[in-house]
C-alpha positions as a printed Julia matrix, in Angstrom:
557×3 Matrix{Float64}:
  76.4    85.69   96.39
  79.63   86.87   97.07
  79.51   90.19   98.96
  82.97   91.08   99.43
  86.42   90.65   97.84
  88.68   88.04   97.93
  91.34   88.27  100.69
  93.86   85.67   99.49
  93.59   84.69   95.63
  96.38   86.88   94.14
  97.44   86.48   90.53
  96.56   87.65   86.98
  99.71   87.58   84.48
  99.18   88.19   81.52
 101.43   87.63   78.48
 103.16   90.61   76.5
 101.29   93.26   73.86
 100.91   93.63   70.16
  98.92   96.48   69.48
  95.96   98.87   67.58
  93.48  102.17   68.99
  92.95  104.53   71.75
  90.54  104.94   74.26
  89.19  108.11   75.23
  90.62  109.2    78.58
  88.55  110.18   81.45
  89.45  112.52   84.13
  92.69  111.7    86.16
  95.52  112.97   87.6
  97.18  113.6    84.54
  96.52  113.19   80.85
  98.22  110.29   79.21
 100.93  111.39   76.74
  98.89  110.31   74.04
  96.16  112.85   74.3
  97.21  115.73   74.57
  94.69  118.12   73.77
  92.83  116.8    77.46
  93.33  118.18   80.07
  93.32  117.53   83.51
  90.17  117.86   85.56
  89.79  119.08   89.47
  88.53  116.3    91.13
  85.89  117.32   94.35
  86.95  115.94   97.72
  84.92  112.34   98.24
  82.68  112.81  101.13
  84.16  110.87  104.39
  83.64  107.17  105.14
  85.35  104.83  107.09
  88.4   101.89  106.16
  88.22   98.66  106.87
  91.37   97.85  108.12
  93.59   95.39  105.28
  94.01   91.75  106.63
  97.74   90.39  105.75
  97.33   89.31  101.81
 100.23   86.09  100.05
 101.98   87.21   97.7
 101.08   88.35   93.67
 101.77   85.34   91.61
 104.0    85.82   88.05
 102.97   84.24   84.97
  99.8    83.71   82.87
  97.67   80.59   84.37
  94.63   79.89   86.27
  94.62   80.7    90.15
  93.8    78.75   93.46
  89.88   79.36   93.92
  89.81   80.5    97.77
  86.14   82.16   99.17
  85.94   85.75  100.02
  86.7    86.76  103.7
  84.8    88.6   105.93
  87.18   91.45  108.42
  86.83   93.7   111.53
  86.03   97.08  110.16
  84.69  100.25  111.96
  81.85  100.96  110.09
  78.14  100.17  110.45
  77.41   96.36  110.85
  75.57   96.59  107.05
  78.51   97.77  105.63
  80.26   95.45  103.04
  82.89   96.17  100.5
  82.27   95.66   97.55
  78.14   95.94   98.26
  78.5    99.31  100.2
  75.44  101.05  102.14
  74.74  104.02   99.65
  77.15  106.76   99.62
  77.45  110.12   97.96
  78.45  109.05   94.7
  81.82  110.76   93.41
  80.92  114.44   91.56
  82.83  114.25   88.03
  84.12  117.37   86.69
  82.01  119.41   84.65
  83.28  118.56   81.4
  84.45  115.07   80.71
  86.09  113.79   78.05
  83.72  111.72   75.26
  83.5   108.21   75.89
  84.8   105.69   73.2
  83.29  103.08   71.58
  84.41   99.32   71.36
  84.99  100.13   67.78
  87.52  102.67   68.62
  84.54  106.01   66.78
  83.55  108.32   69.8
  80.41  109.9    69.8
  79.82  113.92   70.39
  78.75  113.28   74.01
  78.44  111.31   77.14
  76.55  110.96   79.79
  76.21  113.32   83.1
  77.52  111.23   86.18
  74.6   109.5    87.73
  74.44  111.12   92.03
  74.27  107.94   94.34
  71.96  108.45   97.94
  73.96  110.23  100.93
  77.0   109.09  102.11
  76.55  106.62  105.76
  77.07  108.32  108.15
  80.16  107.38  110.37
  79.92  105.45  113.15
  82.86  103.33  115.72
  80.76  100.7   115.94
  83.08   97.9   115.17
  85.92   96.47  116.18
  89.16   96.47  113.76
  92.15   94.42  113.6
  95.44   96.23  111.54
  95.79   99.34  110.26
  96.26  100.48  106.73
  99.43  101.93  104.75
  99.58  103.64  101.11
  99.97  101.93   98.13
 103.63  100.83   96.65
 104.36  102.73   93.22
 102.26  101.37   90.62
 100.74  102.23   87.53
  97.4   101.84   87.43
  94.85  102.44   83.61
  90.92  102.0    84.48
  88.77  101.04   81.94
  85.52  102.14   82.73
  81.86  101.9    81.02
  79.4   104.73   83.36
  80.23  107.48   84.47
  79.96  106.8    88.26
  82.98  104.02   88.2
  84.69  106.5    86.8
  84.25  109.17   89.07
  84.23  106.96   92.35
  87.64  105.96   90.6
  88.29  109.43   90.0
  87.91  110.21   93.9
  90.27  107.16   95.48
  93.07  109.94   93.65
  92.21  112.15   96.66
  93.17  109.44   99.23
  97.44  108.94  101.1
  96.6   105.64  100.5
  97.06  106.43   96.78
 100.03  109.24   97.14
 102.38  106.98   95.22
 100.47  105.84   92.82
 100.24  106.86   88.87
  96.39  106.6    87.48
  94.79  106.96   84.51
  91.08  106.42   83.73
  89.33  106.06   80.3
  85.88  105.25   79.1
  85.43  102.37   76.86
  85.0    99.21   78.93
  86.77   95.97   77.82
  86.97   96.64   73.83
  88.76   99.75   74.44
  91.41   98.02   77.13
  92.29   96.07   74.23
  92.48   98.09   71.24
  94.33  100.22   73.53
  97.15   97.17   74.53
  97.74   96.43   71.19
  99.69   99.7    70.53
 101.09  100.73   74.31
 102.81   98.12   77.01
 100.74   97.98   79.78
 100.65   99.03   83.52
 100.89   97.26   86.86
  97.24   96.84   87.68
  94.08   97.08   84.9
  91.18   97.91   85.85
  87.77   96.58   83.56
  84.15   98.19   83.91
  82.35   95.07   82.06
  78.48   94.16   81.77
  79.07   90.86   80.04
  79.17   87.39   81.19
  79.03   84.01   79.71
  81.33   82.83   76.49
  81.27   86.24   75.28
  82.95   88.49   78.67
  85.76   85.27   79.06
  86.53   85.09   75.2
  87.32   89.24   75.37
  89.09   88.66   78.34
  91.11   85.96   76.39
  92.11   88.7    73.89
  93.49   91.18   76.35
  95.34   88.41   77.76
  96.62   88.61   74.24
  98.53   92.11   74.75
  99.27   92.19   78.54
 102.57   92.2    79.51
 103.06   88.76   82.16
 102.82   89.94   85.63
  99.92   92.4    84.87
  97.26   92.95   87.23
  93.8    92.81   86.29
  90.5    93.84   88.52
  87.39   93.04   86.32
  84.63   95.28   87.5
  81.16   93.33   86.7
  77.44   93.6    87.14
  75.95   90.81   88.77
  77.06   89.61   92.22
  77.15   85.52   91.53
  79.65   83.84   93.44
  80.27   81.53   89.85
  81.38   84.22   88.46
  83.47   85.34   90.32
  85.67   81.01   90.61
  85.22   81.32   86.56
  87.31   84.62   86.96
  90.04   83.79   89.64
  90.62   80.54   87.46
  91.21   82.57   84.89
  94.27   84.47   86.68
  92.14   87.48   87.37
  93.15   89.43   90.27
  89.88   90.82   91.88
  86.28   90.86   90.83
  84.66   93.98   92.28
  80.81   94.58   92.05
  79.31   98.04   92.26
  78.23  100.34   93.54
  82.09  101.22   94.29
  83.57  103.73   96.91
  86.93  105.08   96.87
  87.98  103.07  100.01
  85.94   99.9    98.19
  88.66  100.25   95.19
  91.77  101.19   97.33
  91.6    98.06   99.85
  91.12   95.76   96.61
  94.21   98.09   95.1
  96.08   97.01   98.79
  94.9    93.74   99.23
  96.35   92.94   95.96
  99.59   94.47   96.23
  99.92   93.19  100.0
 104.07   92.18  100.92
 104.07   88.75  101.55
 107.07   89.41  103.64
 105.65   91.81  106.37
 101.64   90.53  105.36
 101.22   92.43  109.4
 100.61   96.24  109.24
  99.71   97.01  112.55
  97.2   100.44  113.62
  98.99  103.91  114.36
  97.86  105.86  116.7
  99.78  109.64  116.65
  99.1   112.52  119.39
  99.51  116.25  118.76
  98.88  118.98  120.65
  97.0   122.01  119.65
 100.13  124.17  121.41
 102.72  123.15  123.21
 102.23  122.95  126.89
  98.48  121.28  126.36
  99.8   118.05  127.97
  99.66  115.95  124.4
 102.89  113.67  125.49
 101.91  112.39  128.87
  98.38  111.71  127.32
 100.41  109.73  124.48
 102.3   108.01  127.31
  99.27  107.08  130.18
  96.88  106.24  127.34
 100.05  103.91  125.98
 100.17  102.3   129.61
  96.52  102.09  129.56
  96.89   99.94  126.51
  98.74   98.04  128.04
  99.17   97.31  131.38
  94.76   98.22  131.67
  93.55   97.14  128.78
  96.57   94.22  127.81
  97.04   95.8   123.96
 100.67   94.51  123.07
 102.02   98.14  122.53
 104.81  100.5   121.46
 105.23  104.27  122.08
 107.46  106.1   119.85
 108.59  109.0   120.57
 109.3   110.86  117.73
 110.94  114.39  119.63
 114.32  113.92  119.27
 115.22  117.21  121.09
 112.81  117.64  123.98
 111.4   114.5   123.65
 110.08  113.22  127.6
 109.41  109.88  127.31
 112.0   108.88  128.83
 111.59  111.13  132.03
 107.97  109.91  132.46
 109.31  106.44  132.59
 112.51  106.66  134.81
 114.7   105.9   131.77
 118.58  107.69  131.25
 118.4   109.25  127.78
 118.83  106.43  125.46
 119.25  106.94  121.43
 116.7   105.03  120.01
 114.86  107.04  118.37
 118.47  108.97  116.83
 120.17  105.15  115.45
 116.12  104.23  113.84
 116.98  107.78  111.93
 119.99  107.8   110.9
 119.96  104.65  109.09
 116.03  104.07  108.54
 116.9   101.29  105.74
 118.79   98.95  108.07
 115.72   98.63  110.48
 113.98   95.32  110.91
 112.9    93.29  113.76
 116.07   92.11  114.49
 117.55   95.92  114.97
 114.36   97.12  116.63
 114.81   94.84  118.87
 117.7    95.95  120.01
 117.17   99.87  120.42
 113.44   99.38  121.93
 112.77   99.24  125.41
 111.16   96.49  126.38
 108.84   98.12  129.65
 106.32   96.3   130.23
 105.4    92.93  128.37
 102.93   94.35  127.0
 104.58   97.53  126.35
 107.61   98.66  124.12
 109.35  101.75  124.02
 111.6   103.77  121.27
 113.01  107.13  123.53
 114.56  110.55  122.04
 117.05  111.18  123.64
 115.84  114.69  124.44
 119.41  116.15  123.54
 120.21  119.62  121.54
 124.19  117.81  120.25
 123.17  117.41  117.07
 120.27  118.97  114.74
 117.38  116.08  114.22
 116.54  114.41  111.0
 113.85  116.73  109.15
 113.65  113.81  106.09
 109.98  112.46  105.96
 110.94  108.8   104.35
 112.82  108.25  107.71
 110.6   108.94  109.99
 108.08  106.84  107.92
 110.0   104.65  107.81
 110.72  104.38  110.93
 106.52  104.23  111.18
 106.2   101.41  109.19
 109.0    99.13  110.7
 107.39   99.24  114.07
 103.71   99.12  113.12
 105.3    95.65  112.02
 105.85   94.08  114.45
 103.55   95.68  117.09
  99.42   95.39  117.21
  99.07   98.94  118.19
 101.84  101.83  118.14
 101.58  105.22  119.67
 103.48  108.3   118.17
 103.97  111.25  120.49
 104.68  114.35  117.97
 106.3   117.08  118.65
 105.07  120.04  117.99
 105.51  121.72  114.82
 104.73  122.18  111.61
 107.07  120.51  108.17
 106.87  118.11  105.49
 107.91  114.69  107.91
 105.09  116.05  110.35
 101.93  116.48  107.84
 102.85  113.13  106.51
 103.26  110.63  109.28
  99.83  112.08  110.17
  98.29  112.06  107.74
  98.87  108.31  107.2
  98.04  107.19  110.42
  94.5   105.01  111.58
  94.03  107.42  114.52
  95.05  110.62  115.43
  94.77  112.46  118.79
  94.73  115.85  118.98
  94.44  117.41  122.83
  94.18  121.36  123.56
  93.01  123.2   126.47
  90.08  125.27  126.26
  91.64  128.9   125.75
  91.38  131.04  122.22
  94.63  129.89  120.85
  94.19  126.37  121.25
  90.75  126.96  119.46
  92.72  128.35  117.11
  94.61  125.98  116.13
  93.1   123.36  116.96
  90.35  124.24  114.51
  93.25  124.7   111.64
  94.22  121.43  112.68
  90.89  119.55  111.59
  89.79  121.07  108.48
  93.16  120.13  107.31
  93.49  116.46  108.13
  89.25  116.46  106.89
  91.2   117.86  103.59
  94.1   115.32  103.33
  91.77  112.68  105.1
  88.16  112.25  103.37
  87.54  108.99  103.91
  89.42  108.51  107.43
  87.61  109.11  110.47
  87.09  112.66  112.15
  90.1   113.29  114.96
  89.9   112.11  118.52
  89.59  115.74  120.55
  90.56  115.75  124.35
  90.06  119.24  125.94
  92.63  119.27  128.68
  92.46  121.42  132.05
  89.44  122.41  132.42
  88.49  124.72  134.97
  91.85  126.21  135.24
  90.84  129.09  135.67
  86.94  130.97  137.43
  86.21  133.04  134.6
  87.39  133.92  131.39
  87.42  130.11  129.84
  86.01  129.21  126.6
  82.66  126.64  127.53
  83.34  122.73  126.43
  80.38  124.03  124.23
  81.75  127.1   122.12
  84.83  125.47  122.1
  83.33  122.18  120.04
  81.18  124.15  117.73
  83.64  126.25  116.56
  86.03  123.95  115.8
  83.54  121.82  114.17
  84.6   119.14  116.45
  83.03  118.09  120.13
  85.39  117.01  122.15
  85.4   113.04  123.15
  86.93  113.51  126.28
  87.17  116.1   128.84
  89.69  116.5   131.52
  89.11  119.01  134.83
  92.82  120.77  136.2
  94.48  119.06  138.14
  98.42  120.23  138.14
  99.26  118.33  142.26
  98.34  114.97  140.1
 100.32  116.09  137.07
 103.39  117.08  138.57
 103.64  114.69  140.74
 103.25  111.7   138.53
 106.1   113.56  136.18
 108.52  114.88  139.31
 109.01  111.59  140.0
 108.71  109.1   137.36
 105.04  107.92  137.71
 102.04  107.16  135.64
  99.04  108.58  137.34
  97.95  104.68  137.5
  99.91  105.49  140.66
  98.61  108.55  141.46
  95.93  107.68  144.03
  93.63  111.65  143.21
  94.47  110.52  139.67
  91.67  108.7   139.26
  89.19  110.4   137.33
  92.22  111.98  134.54
  93.27  108.05  134.54
  89.59  106.8   133.53
  89.47  109.42  131.06
  92.92  107.66  129.69
  91.22  104.2   129.82
  88.24  105.68  127.98
  90.45  107.27  124.93
  92.38  103.69  125.11
  89.96  101.25  125.02
  87.91  103.42  121.32
  92.49  103.12  120.13
  91.72   99.55  121.05
  88.55   98.62  119.81
  87.45  101.26  117.13
  84.99  102.2   119.72
  84.51  103.76  122.72
  82.73  101.96  125.12
  79.59  102.77  127.1
  79.67  104.51  130.47
  77.14  104.96  133.0
  76.98  108.34  133.91
  77.54  109.4   129.83
  75.07  111.34  128.21
  73.63  110.76  125.17
  75.77  113.28  123.42
  78.27  115.25  123.89
  81.53  114.75  125.46
  82.55  112.98  128.68
  83.69  114.07  131.65
  86.42  113.41  133.8
  86.86  116.0   136.45
  88.76  115.86  140.04
  86.75  116.76  142.64
  86.67  120.19  143.06
  88.18  121.08  139.39
  85.23  120.93  136.92
  84.65  123.11  134.93
  81.01  124.68  135.15
  80.88  125.4   131.26
  80.37  128.61  131.26
  80.71  130.71  128.45
  83.46  133.28  128.49
  81.54  137.39  128.69
  85.12  138.6   129.49
  86.28  137.58  125.94
  83.82  140.74  124.88
  83.29  140.19  121.09
  86.89  140.11  119.91
  88.97  137.52  118.37
  86.92  134.87  119.94
  83.24  136.01  119.51
  84.42  135.55  115.68
  85.7   132.37  115.94
  82.43  131.13  117.68
  80.5   132.74  114.84
  82.05  130.67  111.88
  80.34  127.26  111.41
């Protein structure tokens, strides 16, 4: 039985249209021009799900012709072992807007009402038990039409529009299935991709697909959503030039990954993972942690890693690694269209055989580039040559920082146990959960725990208020960090910093494998603490804060 869509078969060219009726459009990002009376509907955010990492795929082929058949391939993913992309474990069904347009029958007549969407079982809890390979990028600028038979399928496809990977796509959803698509394209030109849901099988299905082929433009990709989990049918569809075959129940990520595999760039099939480090406020140690975790990834774990300093004005990568100021980032941002492996090899510093660095000048000689496309191009270029990229993000909020953060595979938030960090961390987590509904929560590191003996927010209260338990707590150890920073050393070179090195290795293992390692001294729940001797927090809630802002924040859930 087929349980996963084909990773290598890319095809589907259908010839040109000659025209007839128009199907009724389901809720989408915007109404189709041909149906001005249908208003776009609001779509609630889908339940968080763990994405799987797309693997390199060959180029889509042009021209309507039978395509070579390949067996589906399984890939590692950061999700429960039982979860399968095309036959996923029960997930929260996408909630359709309260008012759905009428469904069109195959003959082109529209009934007065459409059945209400069916709610699926609750979503499976997010886990981090599976190692992953490769990262994810946004889909290219493509137009997608979906013709659905069932409202729950339309709902799943509709929910994909909330995902950052679909930000460049133009998606429109219609009801009526395969017959409605054939009628529609008699008068309309076809988009880049058509998704068809049908319960038909055998000669009837292939006769309908031949009719669709006769009205489609050359180069159109076709994804069939069927009811039969049948490998023979799958192979027959691949031979007919269909790009992919999916089987319900569908989750938004199943659909997005299927589209991503179809449009994988054959010239740059490799996509490395990206982890962004962002401080809840200035001075929480985000850059220092990013640099030391990148070092642990490359030198302790042996993972080929790239460290990119995105703070053009105040970046400290050059200082921490004992380099003179370099123009690496500035040169990359100045000509993002020229970025390729040759240019990157010239402007990046090969610090060790496993660690490459793209430093920032840390100069105020010129205003920093603030164009989101330029930063996105730099990140995409580096991840195309590095299995794992660590981004040292500056602490300011702008269009380019939000775009880069939203499109990363992992996000690490560094904070300290004080009121400003608590407020900012909560805002960051809320923002990221809204913008990344299908991605894992950020990794929270609570740094400088035990800096003060009284008045410090407890680890328990901090996690409860922001809605996310810290993955790691690090004790306050100014001597070790000051020595490392002033001498251009890593914490691994400082004997007194062994506890913090263990904490960095703990997070590095999570970024490299997709799961936290099992620690012999860890408890069944709660954050893992790496506290320096004599500097650890007693984790007592602050009583000095009274009942003001802090008490109000801690009561909010």
